[in-house]
mmCIF file of C-alpha atoms in Angstrom:
data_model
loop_
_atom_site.group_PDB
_atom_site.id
_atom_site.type_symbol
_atom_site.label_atom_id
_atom_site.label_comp_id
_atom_site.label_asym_id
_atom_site.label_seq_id
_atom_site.Cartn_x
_atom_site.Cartn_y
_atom_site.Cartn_z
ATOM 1 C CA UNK A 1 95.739 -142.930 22.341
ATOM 2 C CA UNK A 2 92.414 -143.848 23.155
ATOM 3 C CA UNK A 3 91.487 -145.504 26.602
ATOM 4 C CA UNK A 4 89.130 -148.665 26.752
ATOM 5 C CA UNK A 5 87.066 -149.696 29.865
ATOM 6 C CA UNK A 6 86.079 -153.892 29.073
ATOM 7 C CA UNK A 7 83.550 -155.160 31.476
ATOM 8 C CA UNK A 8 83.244 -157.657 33.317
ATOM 9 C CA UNK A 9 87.069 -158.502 33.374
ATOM 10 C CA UNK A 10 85.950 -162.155 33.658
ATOM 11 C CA UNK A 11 83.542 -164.502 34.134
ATOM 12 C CA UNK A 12 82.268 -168.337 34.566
ATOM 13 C CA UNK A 13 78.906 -168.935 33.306
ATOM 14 C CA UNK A 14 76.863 -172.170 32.850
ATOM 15 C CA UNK A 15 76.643 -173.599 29.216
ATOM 16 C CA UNK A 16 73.450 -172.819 27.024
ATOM 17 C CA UNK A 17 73.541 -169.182 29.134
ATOM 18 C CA UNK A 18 74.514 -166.017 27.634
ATOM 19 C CA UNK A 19 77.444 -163.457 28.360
ATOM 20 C CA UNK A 20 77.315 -159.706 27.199
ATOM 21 C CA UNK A 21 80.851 -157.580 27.513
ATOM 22 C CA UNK A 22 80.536 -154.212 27.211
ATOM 23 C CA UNK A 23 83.545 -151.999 25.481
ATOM 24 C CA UNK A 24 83.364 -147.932 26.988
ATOM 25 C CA UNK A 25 85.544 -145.493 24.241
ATOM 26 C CA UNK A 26 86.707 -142.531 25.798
ATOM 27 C CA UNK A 27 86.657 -140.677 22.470
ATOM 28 C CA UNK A 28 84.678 -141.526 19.290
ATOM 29 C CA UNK A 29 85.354 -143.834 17.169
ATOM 30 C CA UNK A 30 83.963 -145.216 13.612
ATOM 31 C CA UNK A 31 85.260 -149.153 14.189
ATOM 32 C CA UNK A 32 85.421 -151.041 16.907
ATOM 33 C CA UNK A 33 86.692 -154.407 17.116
ATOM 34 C CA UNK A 34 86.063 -157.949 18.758
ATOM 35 C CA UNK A 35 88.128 -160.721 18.834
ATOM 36 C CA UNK A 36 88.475 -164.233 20.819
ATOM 37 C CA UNK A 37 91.626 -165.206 21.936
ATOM 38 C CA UNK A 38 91.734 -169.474 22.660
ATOM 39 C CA UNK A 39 94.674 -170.551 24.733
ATOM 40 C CA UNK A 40 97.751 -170.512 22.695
ATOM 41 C CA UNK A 41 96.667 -169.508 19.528
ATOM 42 C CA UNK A 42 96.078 -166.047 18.228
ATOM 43 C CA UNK A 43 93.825 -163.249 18.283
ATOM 44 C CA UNK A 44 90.654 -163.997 15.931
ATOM 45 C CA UNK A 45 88.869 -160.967 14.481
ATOM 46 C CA UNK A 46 85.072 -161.508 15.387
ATOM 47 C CA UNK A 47 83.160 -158.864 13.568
ATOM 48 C CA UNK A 48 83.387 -155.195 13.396
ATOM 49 C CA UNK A 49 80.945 -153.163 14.488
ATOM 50 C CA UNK A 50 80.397 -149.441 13.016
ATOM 51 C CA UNK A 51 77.674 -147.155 14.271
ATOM 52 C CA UNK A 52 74.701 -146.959 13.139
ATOM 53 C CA UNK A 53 74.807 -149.921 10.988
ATOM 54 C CA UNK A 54 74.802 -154.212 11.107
ATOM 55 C CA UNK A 55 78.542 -155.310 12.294
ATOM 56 C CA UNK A 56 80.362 -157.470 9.679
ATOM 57 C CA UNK A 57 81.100 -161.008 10.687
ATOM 58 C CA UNK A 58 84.444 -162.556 9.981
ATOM 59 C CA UNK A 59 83.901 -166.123 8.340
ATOM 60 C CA UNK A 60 83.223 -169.170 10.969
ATOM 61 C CA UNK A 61 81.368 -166.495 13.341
ATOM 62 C CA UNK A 62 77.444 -165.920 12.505
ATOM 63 C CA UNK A 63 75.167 -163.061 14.500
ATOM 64 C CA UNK A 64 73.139 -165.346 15.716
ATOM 65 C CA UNK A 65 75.727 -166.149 18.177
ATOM 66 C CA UNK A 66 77.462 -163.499 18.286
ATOM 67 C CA UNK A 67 75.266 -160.321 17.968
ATOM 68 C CA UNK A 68 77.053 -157.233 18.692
ATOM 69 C CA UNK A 69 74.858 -153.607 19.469
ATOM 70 C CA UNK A 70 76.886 -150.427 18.741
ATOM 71 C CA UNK A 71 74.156 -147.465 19.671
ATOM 72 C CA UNK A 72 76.691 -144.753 19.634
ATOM 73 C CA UNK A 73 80.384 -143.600 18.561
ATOM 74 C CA UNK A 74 81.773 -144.811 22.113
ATOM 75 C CA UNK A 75 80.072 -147.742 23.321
ATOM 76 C CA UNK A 76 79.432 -151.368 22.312
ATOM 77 C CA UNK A 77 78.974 -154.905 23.426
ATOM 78 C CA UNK A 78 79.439 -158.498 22.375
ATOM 79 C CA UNK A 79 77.065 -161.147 23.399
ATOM 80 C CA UNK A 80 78.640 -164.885 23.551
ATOM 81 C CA UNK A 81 74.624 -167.037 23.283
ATOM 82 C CA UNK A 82 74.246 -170.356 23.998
ATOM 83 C CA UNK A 83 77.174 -171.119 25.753
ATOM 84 C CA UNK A 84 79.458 -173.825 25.570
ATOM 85 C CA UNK A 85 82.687 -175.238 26.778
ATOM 86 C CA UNK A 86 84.176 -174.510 23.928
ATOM 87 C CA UNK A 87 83.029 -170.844 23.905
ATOM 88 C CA UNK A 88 85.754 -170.568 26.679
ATOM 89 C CA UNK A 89 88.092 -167.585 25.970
ATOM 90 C CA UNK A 90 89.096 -164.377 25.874
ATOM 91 C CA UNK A 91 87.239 -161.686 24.339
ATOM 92 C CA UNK A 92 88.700 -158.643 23.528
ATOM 93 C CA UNK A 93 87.282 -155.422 21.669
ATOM 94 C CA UNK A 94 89.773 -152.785 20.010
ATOM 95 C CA UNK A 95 89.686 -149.283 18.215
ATOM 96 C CA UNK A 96 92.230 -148.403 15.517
ATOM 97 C CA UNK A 97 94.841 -145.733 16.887
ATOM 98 C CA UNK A 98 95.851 -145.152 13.410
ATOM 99 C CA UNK A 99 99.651 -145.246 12.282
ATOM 100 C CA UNK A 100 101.198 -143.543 15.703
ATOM 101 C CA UNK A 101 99.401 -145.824 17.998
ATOM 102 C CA UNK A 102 98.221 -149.247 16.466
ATOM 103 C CA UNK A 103 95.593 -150.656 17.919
ATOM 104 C CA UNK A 104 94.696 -150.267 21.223
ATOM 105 C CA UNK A 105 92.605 -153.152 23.260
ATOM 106 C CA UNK A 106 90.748 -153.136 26.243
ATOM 107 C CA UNK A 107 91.552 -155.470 29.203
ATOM 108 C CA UNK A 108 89.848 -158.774 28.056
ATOM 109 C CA UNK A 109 86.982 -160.657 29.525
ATOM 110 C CA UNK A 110 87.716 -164.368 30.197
ATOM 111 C CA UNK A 111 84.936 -166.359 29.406
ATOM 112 C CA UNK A 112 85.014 -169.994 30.976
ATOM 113 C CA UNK A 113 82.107 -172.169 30.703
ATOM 114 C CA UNK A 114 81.323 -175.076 32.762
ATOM 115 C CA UNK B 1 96.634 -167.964 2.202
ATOM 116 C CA UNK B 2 98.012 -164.960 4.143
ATOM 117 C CA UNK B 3 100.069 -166.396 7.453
ATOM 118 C CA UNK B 4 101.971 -164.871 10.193
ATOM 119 C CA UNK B 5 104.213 -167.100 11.825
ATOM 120 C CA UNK B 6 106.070 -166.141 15.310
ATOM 121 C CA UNK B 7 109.480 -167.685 16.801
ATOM 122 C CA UNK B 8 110.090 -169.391 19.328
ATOM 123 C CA UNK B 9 106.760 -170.106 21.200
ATOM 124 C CA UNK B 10 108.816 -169.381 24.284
ATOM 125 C CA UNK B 11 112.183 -168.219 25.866
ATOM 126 C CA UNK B 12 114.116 -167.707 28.409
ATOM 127 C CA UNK B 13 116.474 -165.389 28.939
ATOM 128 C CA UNK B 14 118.989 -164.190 31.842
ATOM 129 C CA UNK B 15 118.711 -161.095 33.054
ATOM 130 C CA UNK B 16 121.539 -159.374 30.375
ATOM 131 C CA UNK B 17 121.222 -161.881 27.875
ATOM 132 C CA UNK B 18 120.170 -160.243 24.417
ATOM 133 C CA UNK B 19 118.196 -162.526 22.048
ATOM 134 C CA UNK B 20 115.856 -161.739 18.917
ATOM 135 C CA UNK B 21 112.092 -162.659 18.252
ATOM 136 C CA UNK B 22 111.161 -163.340 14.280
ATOM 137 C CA UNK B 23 107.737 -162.842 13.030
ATOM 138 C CA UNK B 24 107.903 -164.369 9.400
ATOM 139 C CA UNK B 25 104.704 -163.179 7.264
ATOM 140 C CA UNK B 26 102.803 -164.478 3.973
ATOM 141 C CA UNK B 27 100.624 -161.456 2.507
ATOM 142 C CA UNK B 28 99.332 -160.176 -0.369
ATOM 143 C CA UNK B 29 99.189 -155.958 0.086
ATOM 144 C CA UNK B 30 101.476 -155.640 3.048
ATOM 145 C CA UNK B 31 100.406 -152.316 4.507
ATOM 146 C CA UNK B 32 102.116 -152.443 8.316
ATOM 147 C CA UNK B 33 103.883 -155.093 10.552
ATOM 148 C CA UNK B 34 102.890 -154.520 14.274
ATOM 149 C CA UNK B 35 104.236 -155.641 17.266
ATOM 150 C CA UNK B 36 102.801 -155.702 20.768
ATOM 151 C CA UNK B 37 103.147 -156.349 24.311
ATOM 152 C CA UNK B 38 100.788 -158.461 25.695
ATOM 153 C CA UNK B 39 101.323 -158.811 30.458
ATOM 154 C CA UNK B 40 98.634 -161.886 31.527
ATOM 155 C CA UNK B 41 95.616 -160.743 32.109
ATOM 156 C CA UNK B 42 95.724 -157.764 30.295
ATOM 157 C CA UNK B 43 94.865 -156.722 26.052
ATOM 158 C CA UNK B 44 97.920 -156.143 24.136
ATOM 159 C CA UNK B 45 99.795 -153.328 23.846
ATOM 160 C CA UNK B 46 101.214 -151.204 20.813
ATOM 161 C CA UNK B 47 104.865 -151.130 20.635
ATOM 162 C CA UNK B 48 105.508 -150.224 16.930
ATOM 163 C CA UNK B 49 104.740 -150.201 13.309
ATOM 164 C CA UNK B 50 106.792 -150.781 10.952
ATOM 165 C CA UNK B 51 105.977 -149.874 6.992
ATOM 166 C CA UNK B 52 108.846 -151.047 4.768
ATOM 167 C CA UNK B 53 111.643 -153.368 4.500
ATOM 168 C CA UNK B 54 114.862 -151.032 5.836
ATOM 169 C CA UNK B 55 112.812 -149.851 7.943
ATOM 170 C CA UNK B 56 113.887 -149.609 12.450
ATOM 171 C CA UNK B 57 112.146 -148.748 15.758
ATOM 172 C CA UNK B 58 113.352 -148.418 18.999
ATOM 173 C CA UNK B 59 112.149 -147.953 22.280
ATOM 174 C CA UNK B 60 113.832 -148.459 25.463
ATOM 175 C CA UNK B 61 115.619 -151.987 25.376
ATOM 176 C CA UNK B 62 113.436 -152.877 21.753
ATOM 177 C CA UNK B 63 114.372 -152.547 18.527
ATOM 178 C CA UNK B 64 112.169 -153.878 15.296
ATOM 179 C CA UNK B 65 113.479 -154.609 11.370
ATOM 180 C CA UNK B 66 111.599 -155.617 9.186
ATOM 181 C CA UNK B 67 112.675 -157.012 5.736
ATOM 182 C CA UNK B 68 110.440 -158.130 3.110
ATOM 183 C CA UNK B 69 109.133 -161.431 4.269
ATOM 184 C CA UNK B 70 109.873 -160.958 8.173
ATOM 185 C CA UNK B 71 110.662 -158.918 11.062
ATOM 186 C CA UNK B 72 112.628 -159.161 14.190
ATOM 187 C CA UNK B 73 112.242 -157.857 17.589
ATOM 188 C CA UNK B 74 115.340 -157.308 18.863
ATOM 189 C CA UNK B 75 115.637 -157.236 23.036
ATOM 190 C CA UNK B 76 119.003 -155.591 24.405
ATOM 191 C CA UNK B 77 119.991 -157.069 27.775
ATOM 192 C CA UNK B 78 116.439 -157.499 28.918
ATOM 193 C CA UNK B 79 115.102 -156.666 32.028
ATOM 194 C CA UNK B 80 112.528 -159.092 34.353
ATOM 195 C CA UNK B 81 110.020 -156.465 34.175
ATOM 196 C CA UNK B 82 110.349 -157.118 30.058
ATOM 197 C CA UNK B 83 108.635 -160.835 30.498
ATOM 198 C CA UNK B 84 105.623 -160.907 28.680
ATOM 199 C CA UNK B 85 104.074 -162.765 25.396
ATOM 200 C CA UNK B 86 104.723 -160.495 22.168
ATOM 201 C CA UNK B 87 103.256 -160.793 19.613
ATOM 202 C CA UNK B 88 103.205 -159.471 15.611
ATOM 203 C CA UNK B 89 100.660 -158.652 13.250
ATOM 204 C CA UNK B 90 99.831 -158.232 10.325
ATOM 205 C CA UNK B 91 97.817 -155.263 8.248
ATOM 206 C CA UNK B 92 96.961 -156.603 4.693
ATOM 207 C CA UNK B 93 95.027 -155.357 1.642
ATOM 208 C CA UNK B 94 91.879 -157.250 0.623
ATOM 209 C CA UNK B 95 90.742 -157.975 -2.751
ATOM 210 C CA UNK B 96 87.583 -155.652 -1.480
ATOM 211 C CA UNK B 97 90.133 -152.601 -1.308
ATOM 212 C CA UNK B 98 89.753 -152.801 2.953
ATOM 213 C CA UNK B 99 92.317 -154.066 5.375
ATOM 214 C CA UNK B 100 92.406 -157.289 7.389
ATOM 215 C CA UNK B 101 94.563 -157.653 10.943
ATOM 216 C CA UNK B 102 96.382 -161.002 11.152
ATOM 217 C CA UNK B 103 98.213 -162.069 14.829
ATOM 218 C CA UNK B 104 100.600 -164.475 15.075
ATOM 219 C CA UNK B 105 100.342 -166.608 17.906
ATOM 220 C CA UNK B 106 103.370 -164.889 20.000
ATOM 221 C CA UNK B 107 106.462 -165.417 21.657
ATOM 222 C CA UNK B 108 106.457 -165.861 25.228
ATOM 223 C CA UNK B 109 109.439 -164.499 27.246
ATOM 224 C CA UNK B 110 110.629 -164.854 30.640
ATOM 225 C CA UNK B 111 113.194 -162.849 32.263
ATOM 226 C CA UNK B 112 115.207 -164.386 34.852
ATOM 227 C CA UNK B 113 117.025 -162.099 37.574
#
């Protein structure tokens, strides 16, 4: 199964700032994935980024807050703008595995903004 | 509306003591039940998928059903090391002809030695 590399593993950042994460594939992949995971509740699906083309936006989540760059097969990153408290998280970007092996996630970033 | 819905939030178990998890679903174009690991700190992490109703997995100490509006993960005399939150999901058809991914909101268990 593919391997993900999530950077920076976590974070605290001062509201109306910005945070990027960065997702490394160590294969290529069409998808990849983002979601936010709030304390107790489950994992939301963000957007979806494909290469070479503009990411599709789950409803509730707009690219002006969220804008997402995927320049190549194996790379991409999520940019949290305009922080605030309630931007406090985890973020976590995913490839499809396919059938054999599911999804597969990187490590999560927590995001907390104070 | 399509909902997954995991039970219990939480449990505790003796070390030995065999219990179930049950992820009940709501979906329209059921195309795979998934269930993961997920340690703190850490993304979650595949454990199996599971097709159609009749359908088993096992690995190690786990075993997953799934019938046709839920599944269970089954844990045989767990382990500490098996604490964690697990959680299911959901792979659906959309009226679009793509797929969405729905999580519960997991079950978290704790292992006592």
């Amino acid at each position: 199964s593919a391997v993900i590399s999530q950077k920076p593993s976590r974070d605290i950042c001062q509201r109306g700032t910005s945070l990027t994460i960065q997702c490394q594939v160590d294969s290529q992949v069409t998808m990849m994935f983002w979601y936010r995971q709030q304390p107790g509740q489950s994992l939301t699906l963000i957007a979806t980024a494909n290469q070479g083309s503009e990411a599709t936006y789950e409803s509730g989540f707009v690219i002006d807050k969220f804008p997402i760059s995927r320049p190549n097969l194996t790379f991409s990153t999520l940019t949290v703008s305009n922080l605030s408290p309630e931007d406090s998280s985890i973020y976590l970007c995913s490839v499809d595995g396919g059938s054999v092996d599911g999804y597969t996630f990187g490590s999560g970033t927590r995001l907390t903004v104070v | 509306e399509d909902q997954v819905t995991q039970s219990p939030e939480a449990l505790r178990l003796q070390e030995g003591e065999s219990s179930s998890l049950n992820c009940s679903y709501t979906v329209s174009g059921l195309r795979g039940l998934f269930w993961y690991r997920q340690d703190p700190g850490k993304g979650p992490e595949f454990l199996f998928t599971l097709y159609s109703a009749g359908e088993e997995k096992e690995k190690e100490r786990l075993k997953a059903t799934l019938t046709k509006k839920e599944s269970f993960l089954h844990i045989t005399a767990p382990k500490p090391e098996d604490s964690a939150t697990y959680l299911c999901a959901v792979q659906a058809a959309t009226s679009s002809g793509t797929y969405k991914y729905i999580f519960g909101t997991g079950t978290r268990l704790k292992v006592l030695a």
